[in-house]
Coordinates of C-alpha atoms in Angstrom, one line a residue:
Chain X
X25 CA -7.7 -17.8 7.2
X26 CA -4.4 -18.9 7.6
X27 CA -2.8 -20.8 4.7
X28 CA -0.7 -24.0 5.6
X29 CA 1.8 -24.5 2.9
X30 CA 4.5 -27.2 2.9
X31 CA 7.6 -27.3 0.2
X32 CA 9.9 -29.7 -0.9
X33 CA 12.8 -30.2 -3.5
X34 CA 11.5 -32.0 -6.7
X35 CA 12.8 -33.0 -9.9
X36 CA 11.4 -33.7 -13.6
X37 CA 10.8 -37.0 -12.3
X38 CA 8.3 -35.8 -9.6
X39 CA 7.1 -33.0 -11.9
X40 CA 6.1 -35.4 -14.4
X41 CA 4.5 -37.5 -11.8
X42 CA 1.8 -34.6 -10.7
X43 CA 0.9 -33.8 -14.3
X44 CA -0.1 -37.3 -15.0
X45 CA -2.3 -37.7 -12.1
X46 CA -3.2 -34.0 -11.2
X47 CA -5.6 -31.6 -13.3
X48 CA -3.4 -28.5 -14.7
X49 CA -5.1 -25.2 -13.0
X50 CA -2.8 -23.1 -15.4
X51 CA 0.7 -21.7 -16.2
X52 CA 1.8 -18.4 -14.3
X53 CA 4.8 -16.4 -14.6
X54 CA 5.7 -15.0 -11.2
X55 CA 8.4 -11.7 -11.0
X56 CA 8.3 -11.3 -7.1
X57 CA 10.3 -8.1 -5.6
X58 CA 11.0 -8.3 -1.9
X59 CA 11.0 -5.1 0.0
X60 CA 13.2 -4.7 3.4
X61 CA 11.6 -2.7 6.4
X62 CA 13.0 0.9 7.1
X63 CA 13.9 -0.5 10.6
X64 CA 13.1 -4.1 10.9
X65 CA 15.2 -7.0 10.0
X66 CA 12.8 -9.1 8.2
X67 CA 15.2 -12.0 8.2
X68 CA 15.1 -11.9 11.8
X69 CA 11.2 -11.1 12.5
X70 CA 10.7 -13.9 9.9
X71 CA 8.2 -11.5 7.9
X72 CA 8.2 -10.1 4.2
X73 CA 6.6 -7.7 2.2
X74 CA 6.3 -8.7 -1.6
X75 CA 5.2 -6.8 -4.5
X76 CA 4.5 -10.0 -7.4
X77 CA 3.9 -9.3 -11.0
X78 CA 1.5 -12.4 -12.0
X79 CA 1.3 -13.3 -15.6
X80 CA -1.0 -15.7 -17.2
X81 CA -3.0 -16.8 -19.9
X82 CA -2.5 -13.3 -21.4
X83 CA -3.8 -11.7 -18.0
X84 CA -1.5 -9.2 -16.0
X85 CA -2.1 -8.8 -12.0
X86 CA -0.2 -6.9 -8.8
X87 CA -0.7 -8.3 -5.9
X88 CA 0.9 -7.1 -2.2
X89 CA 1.6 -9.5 0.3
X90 CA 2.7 -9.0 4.2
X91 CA 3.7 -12.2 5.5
X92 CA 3.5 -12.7 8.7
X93 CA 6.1 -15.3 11.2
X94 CA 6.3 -18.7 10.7
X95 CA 3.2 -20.4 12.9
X96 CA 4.9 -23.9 13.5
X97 CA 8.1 -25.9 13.3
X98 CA 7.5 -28.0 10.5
X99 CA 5.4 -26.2 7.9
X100 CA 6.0 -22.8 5.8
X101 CA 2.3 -21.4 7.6
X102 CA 2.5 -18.0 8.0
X103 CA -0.3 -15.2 7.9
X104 CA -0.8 -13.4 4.6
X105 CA -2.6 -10.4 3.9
X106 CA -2.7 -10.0 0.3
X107 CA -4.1 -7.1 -1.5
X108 CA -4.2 -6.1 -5.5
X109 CA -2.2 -3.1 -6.6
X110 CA -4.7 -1.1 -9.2
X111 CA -1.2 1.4 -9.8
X112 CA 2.0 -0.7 -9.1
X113 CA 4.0 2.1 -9.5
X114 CA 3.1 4.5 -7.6
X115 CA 3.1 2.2 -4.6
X116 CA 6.2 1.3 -4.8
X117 CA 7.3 5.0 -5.0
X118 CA 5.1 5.2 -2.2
X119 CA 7.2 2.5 -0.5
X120 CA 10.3 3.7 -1.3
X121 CA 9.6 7.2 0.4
X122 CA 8.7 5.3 3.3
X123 CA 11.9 4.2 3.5
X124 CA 11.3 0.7 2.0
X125 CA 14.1 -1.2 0.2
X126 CA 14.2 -3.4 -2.7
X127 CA 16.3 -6.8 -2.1
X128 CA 15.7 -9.1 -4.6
X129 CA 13.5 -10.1 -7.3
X130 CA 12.5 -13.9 -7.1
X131 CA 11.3 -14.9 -11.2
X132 CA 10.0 -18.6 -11.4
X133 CA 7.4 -20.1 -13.9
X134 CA 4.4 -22.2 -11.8
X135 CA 2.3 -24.3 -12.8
X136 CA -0.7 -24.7 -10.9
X137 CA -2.7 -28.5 -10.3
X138 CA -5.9 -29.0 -8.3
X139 CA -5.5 -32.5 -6.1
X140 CA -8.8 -32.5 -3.9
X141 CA -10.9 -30.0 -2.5
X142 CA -8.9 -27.1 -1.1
X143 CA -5.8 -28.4 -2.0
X144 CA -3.0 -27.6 -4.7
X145 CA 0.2 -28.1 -6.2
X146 CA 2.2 -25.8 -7.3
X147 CA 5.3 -27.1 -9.9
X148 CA 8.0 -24.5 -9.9
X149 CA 10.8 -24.0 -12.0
X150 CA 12.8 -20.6 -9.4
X151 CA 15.4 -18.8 -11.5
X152 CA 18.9 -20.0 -10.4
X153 CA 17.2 -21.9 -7.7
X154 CA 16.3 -25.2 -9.7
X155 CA 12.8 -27.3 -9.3
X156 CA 10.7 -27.1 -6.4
X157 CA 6.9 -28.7 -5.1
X158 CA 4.5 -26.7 -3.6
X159 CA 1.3 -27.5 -1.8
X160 CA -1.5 -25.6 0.1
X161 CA -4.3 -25.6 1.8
X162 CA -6.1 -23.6 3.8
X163 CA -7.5 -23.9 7.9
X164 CA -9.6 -21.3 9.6
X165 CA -7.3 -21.6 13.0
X166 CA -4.2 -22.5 14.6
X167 CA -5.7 -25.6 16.0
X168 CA -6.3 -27.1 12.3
X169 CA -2.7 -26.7 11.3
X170 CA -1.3 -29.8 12.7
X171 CA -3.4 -32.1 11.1
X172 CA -3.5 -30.4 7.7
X173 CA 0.4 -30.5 7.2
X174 CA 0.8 -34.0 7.9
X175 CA -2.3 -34.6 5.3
X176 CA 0.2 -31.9 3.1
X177 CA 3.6 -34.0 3.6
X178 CA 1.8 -37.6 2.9
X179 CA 0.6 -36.2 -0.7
X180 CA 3.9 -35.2 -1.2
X181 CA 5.9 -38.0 -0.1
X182 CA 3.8 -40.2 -2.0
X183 CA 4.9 -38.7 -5.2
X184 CA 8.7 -39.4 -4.1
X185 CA 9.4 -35.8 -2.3
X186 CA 12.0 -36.9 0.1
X187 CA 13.5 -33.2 1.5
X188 CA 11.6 -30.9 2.5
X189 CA 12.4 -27.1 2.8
X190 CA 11.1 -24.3 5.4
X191 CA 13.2 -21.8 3.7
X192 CA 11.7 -18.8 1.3
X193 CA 13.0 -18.6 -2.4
X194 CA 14.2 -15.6 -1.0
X195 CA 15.8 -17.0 1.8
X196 CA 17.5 -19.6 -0.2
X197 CA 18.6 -16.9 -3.2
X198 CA 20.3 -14.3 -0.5
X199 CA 21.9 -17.6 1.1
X200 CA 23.5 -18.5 -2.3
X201 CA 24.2 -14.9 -3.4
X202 CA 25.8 -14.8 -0.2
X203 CA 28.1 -17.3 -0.6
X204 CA 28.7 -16.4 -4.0
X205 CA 27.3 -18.9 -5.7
X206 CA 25.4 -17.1 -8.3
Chain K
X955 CA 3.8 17.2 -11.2
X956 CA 4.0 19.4 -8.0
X957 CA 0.6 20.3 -6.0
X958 CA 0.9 24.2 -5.3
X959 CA -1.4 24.8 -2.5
X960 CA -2.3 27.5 -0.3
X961 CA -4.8 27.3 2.9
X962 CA -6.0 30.6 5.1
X963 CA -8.4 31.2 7.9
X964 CA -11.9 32.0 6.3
X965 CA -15.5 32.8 7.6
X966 CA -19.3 32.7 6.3
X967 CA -18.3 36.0 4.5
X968 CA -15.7 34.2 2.3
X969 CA -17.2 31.1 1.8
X970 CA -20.2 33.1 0.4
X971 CA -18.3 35.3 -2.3
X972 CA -16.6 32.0 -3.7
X973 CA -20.0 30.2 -3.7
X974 CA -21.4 33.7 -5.9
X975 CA -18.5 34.0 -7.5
X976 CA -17.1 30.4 -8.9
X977 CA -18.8 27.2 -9.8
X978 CA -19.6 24.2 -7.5
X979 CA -18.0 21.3 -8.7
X980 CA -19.1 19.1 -5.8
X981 CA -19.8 18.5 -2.0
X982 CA -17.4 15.7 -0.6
X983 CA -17.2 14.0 2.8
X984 CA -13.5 13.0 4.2
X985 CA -12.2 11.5 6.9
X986 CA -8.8 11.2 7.0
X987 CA -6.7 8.7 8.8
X988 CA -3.1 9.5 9.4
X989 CA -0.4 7.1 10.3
X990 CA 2.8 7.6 12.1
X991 CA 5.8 6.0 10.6
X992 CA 7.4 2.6 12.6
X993 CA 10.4 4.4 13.2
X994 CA 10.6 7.8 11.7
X995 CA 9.3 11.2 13.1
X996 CA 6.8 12.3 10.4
X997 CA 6.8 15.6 12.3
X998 CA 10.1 16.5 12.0
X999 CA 10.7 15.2 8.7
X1000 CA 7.1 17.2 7.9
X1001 CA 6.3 13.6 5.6
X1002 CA 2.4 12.0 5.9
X1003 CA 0.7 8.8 5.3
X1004 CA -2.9 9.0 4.8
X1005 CA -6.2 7.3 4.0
X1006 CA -9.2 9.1 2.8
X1007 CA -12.5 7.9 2.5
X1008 CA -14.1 10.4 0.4
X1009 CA -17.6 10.2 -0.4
X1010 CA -19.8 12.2 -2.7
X1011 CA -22.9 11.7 -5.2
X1012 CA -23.7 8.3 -3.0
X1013 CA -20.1 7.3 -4.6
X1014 CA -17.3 6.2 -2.3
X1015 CA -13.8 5.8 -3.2
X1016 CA -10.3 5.4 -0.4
X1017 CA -7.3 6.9 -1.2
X1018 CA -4.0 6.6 0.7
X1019 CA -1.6 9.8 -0.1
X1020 CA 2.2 10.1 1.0
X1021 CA 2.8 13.7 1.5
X1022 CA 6.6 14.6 0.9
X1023 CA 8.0 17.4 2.6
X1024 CA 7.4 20.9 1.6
X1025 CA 8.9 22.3 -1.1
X1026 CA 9.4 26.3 -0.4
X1027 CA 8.6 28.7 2.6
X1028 CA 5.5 30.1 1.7
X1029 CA 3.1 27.7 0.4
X1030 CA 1.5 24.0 1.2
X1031 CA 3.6 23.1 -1.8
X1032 CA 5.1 19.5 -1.8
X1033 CA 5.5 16.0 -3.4
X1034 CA 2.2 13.9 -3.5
X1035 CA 1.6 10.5 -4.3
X1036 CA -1.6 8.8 -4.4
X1037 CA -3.2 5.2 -5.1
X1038 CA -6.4 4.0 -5.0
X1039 CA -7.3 1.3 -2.9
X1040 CA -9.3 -1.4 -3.6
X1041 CA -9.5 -2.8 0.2
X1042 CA -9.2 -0.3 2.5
X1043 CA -9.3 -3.0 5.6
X1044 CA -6.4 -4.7 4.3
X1045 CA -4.6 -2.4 3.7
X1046 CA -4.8 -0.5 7.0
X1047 CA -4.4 -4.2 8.8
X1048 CA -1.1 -4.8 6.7
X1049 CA 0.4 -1.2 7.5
X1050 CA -0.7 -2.5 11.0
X1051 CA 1.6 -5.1 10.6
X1052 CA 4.4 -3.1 8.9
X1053 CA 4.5 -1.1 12.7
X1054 CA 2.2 2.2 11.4
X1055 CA -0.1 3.5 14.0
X1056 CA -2.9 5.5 13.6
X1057 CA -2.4 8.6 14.7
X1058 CA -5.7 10.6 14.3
X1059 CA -8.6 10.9 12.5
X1060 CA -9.7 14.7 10.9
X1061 CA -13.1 14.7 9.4
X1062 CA -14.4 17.4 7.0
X1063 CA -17.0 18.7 4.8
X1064 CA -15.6 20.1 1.7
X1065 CA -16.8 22.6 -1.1
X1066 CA -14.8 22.0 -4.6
X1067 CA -15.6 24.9 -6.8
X1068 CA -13.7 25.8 -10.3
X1069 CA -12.0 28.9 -10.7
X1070 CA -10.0 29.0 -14.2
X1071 CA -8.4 26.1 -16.2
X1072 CA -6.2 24.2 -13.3
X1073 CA -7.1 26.0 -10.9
X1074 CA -9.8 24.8 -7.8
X1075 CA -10.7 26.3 -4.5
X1076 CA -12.3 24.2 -1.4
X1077 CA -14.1 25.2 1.6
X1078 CA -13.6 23.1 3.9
X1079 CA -15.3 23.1 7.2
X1080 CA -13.2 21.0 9.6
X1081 CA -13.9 19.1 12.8
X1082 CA -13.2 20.8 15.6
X1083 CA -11.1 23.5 13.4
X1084 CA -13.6 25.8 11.9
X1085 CA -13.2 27.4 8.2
X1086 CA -10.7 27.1 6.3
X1087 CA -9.9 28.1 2.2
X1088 CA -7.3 26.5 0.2
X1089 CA -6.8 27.2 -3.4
X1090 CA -4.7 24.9 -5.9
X1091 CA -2.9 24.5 -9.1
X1092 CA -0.3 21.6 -10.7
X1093 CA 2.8 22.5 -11.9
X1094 CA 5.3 20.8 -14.0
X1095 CA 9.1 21.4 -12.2
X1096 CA 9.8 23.8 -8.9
X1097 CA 10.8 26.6 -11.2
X1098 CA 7.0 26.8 -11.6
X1099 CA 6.2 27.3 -7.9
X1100 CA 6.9 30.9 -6.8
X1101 CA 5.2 32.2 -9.6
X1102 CA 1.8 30.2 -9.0
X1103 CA 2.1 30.8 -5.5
X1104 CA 1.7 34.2 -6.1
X1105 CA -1.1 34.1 -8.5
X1106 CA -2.8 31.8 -6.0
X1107 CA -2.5 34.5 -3.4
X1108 CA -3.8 37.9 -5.3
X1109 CA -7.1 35.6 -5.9
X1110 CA -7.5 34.5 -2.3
X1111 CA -6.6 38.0 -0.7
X1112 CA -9.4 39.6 -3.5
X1113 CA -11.6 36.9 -2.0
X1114 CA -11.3 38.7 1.5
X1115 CA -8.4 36.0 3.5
X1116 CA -6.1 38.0 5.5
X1117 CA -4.3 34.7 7.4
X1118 CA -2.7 32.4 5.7
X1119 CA -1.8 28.9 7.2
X1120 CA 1.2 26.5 6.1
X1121 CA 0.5 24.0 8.9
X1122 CA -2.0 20.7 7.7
X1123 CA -5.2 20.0 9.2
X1124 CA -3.5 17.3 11.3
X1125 CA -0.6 19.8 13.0
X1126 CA -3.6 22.0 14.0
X1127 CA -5.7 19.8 16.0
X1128 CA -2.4 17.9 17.0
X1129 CA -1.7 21.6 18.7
X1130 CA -5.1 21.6 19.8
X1131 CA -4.7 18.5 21.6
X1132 CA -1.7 19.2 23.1
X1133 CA -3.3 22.5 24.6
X1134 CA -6.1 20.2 25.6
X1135 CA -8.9 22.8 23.7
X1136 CA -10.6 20.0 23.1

């Protein structure tokens, strides 16, 4: 499966917008720690390997996530393995042994909102990053993706999204810690 | 806590006085996976990545260890760190991605049997390697290890093992391999 996931830059306008005509899924708390490759550049492969701490409704989960390069021009779709972590801690010992680095820890509050079959919002609020719209779907191959993300960017645009961002929250916080914005 | 461990050559002989002698905790089935690091020499910094699927009693449970170096010059002694994993394909497929290649695969039958509080012996019988004893304890800190190393000794040497053997089930039959023996 490959998910197809477009972003754009939103505001409370747009936020309130989706909650009045979307269903609310739920209300997560995301801490997500980015690991850097022993000898890969990652910001040049275009991959990432994330360790997120998912809180919700009173629930706790670990999940690990490779992402995989960037499939088109337009969208965010990328290949994602994601696994659960039963002992978070020990992996990322494990990790670090292996010569993995931690580079940044991404904390946002999402709120989740089913819009038709397969398809969902995500509302976030990224820590020093400001307001952001999510949505996702999922194809089972390359040939599907076109199709899907212009389905994707008419949703959004309909509820007033105007710019639209390729970029990781991680990408976007080391580009403002870099120029010293934070 | 610190795995002290120490392996030797054994033969029907041994393997009978520990199975008169102590009590079987259980039969288990491994096979090992090992994985070479992306861009580090696991041999010469004598590290290891592995997965084991161990199965025993109709149960089945994967593992994946990272083996530090070794801590002194005559034991197996060394840093261990193991997780469980709950999906053992993914797993392997995102280490795939991460640039980890399997290196080779060493499957075993293995004898647990208790000896005193702490302490455990296994005979293993080895794939292409024959029989081998190894004996281990826990300890808390390194100052710990010479000590238990030596108690770990006297009980193998009463038991009738003559060679000892620092080098993992992996360095063997990589040697074997190398000699083409097999």
């Amino acid at each position: 499966m490959i998910e197809v996931e477009l972003k754009g830059y939103a505001d409370e306008e747009i936020f309130e917008r989706v909650r009045e005509k979307y269903r609310l899924v739920r209300r997560e708390y995301h801490k997500d720690t980015y690991f850097q490759h022993p000898c890969r550049d990652f910001s040049k492969t275009d991959e990432a390997l994330r360790i997120r701490v998912k809180r919700f409704n009173g629930h706790f989960e670990v999940f690990m996530t490779y992402k995989g390069p960037k499939l088109d021009k337009k969208s965010k779709t990328r290949e994602e393995i994601e696994v659960e972590l039963t002992d978070p801690d020990k992996y990322v010992e494990i990790l670090k042994n292996l010569g993995f680095v931690e580079v940044l820890t991404v904390t946002k509050v999402r709120e989740k909102y089913y819009v038709e079959k397969g398809i969902s919002i995500a509302l976030d609020e990224v820590e020093n990053l400001g307001k952001f719209i999510e949505i996702e779907t999922l194809v089972e191959d390359e040939g599907e993706i076109k199709e899907a993300v212009e389905h994707l960017r008419a949703i959004l645009e309909e509820l007033g999204v105007e710019h639209f961002e390729r970029r990781s929250y991680l990408e976007l916080l080391m580009e403002r810690y870099r120029n010293g914005e934070t």
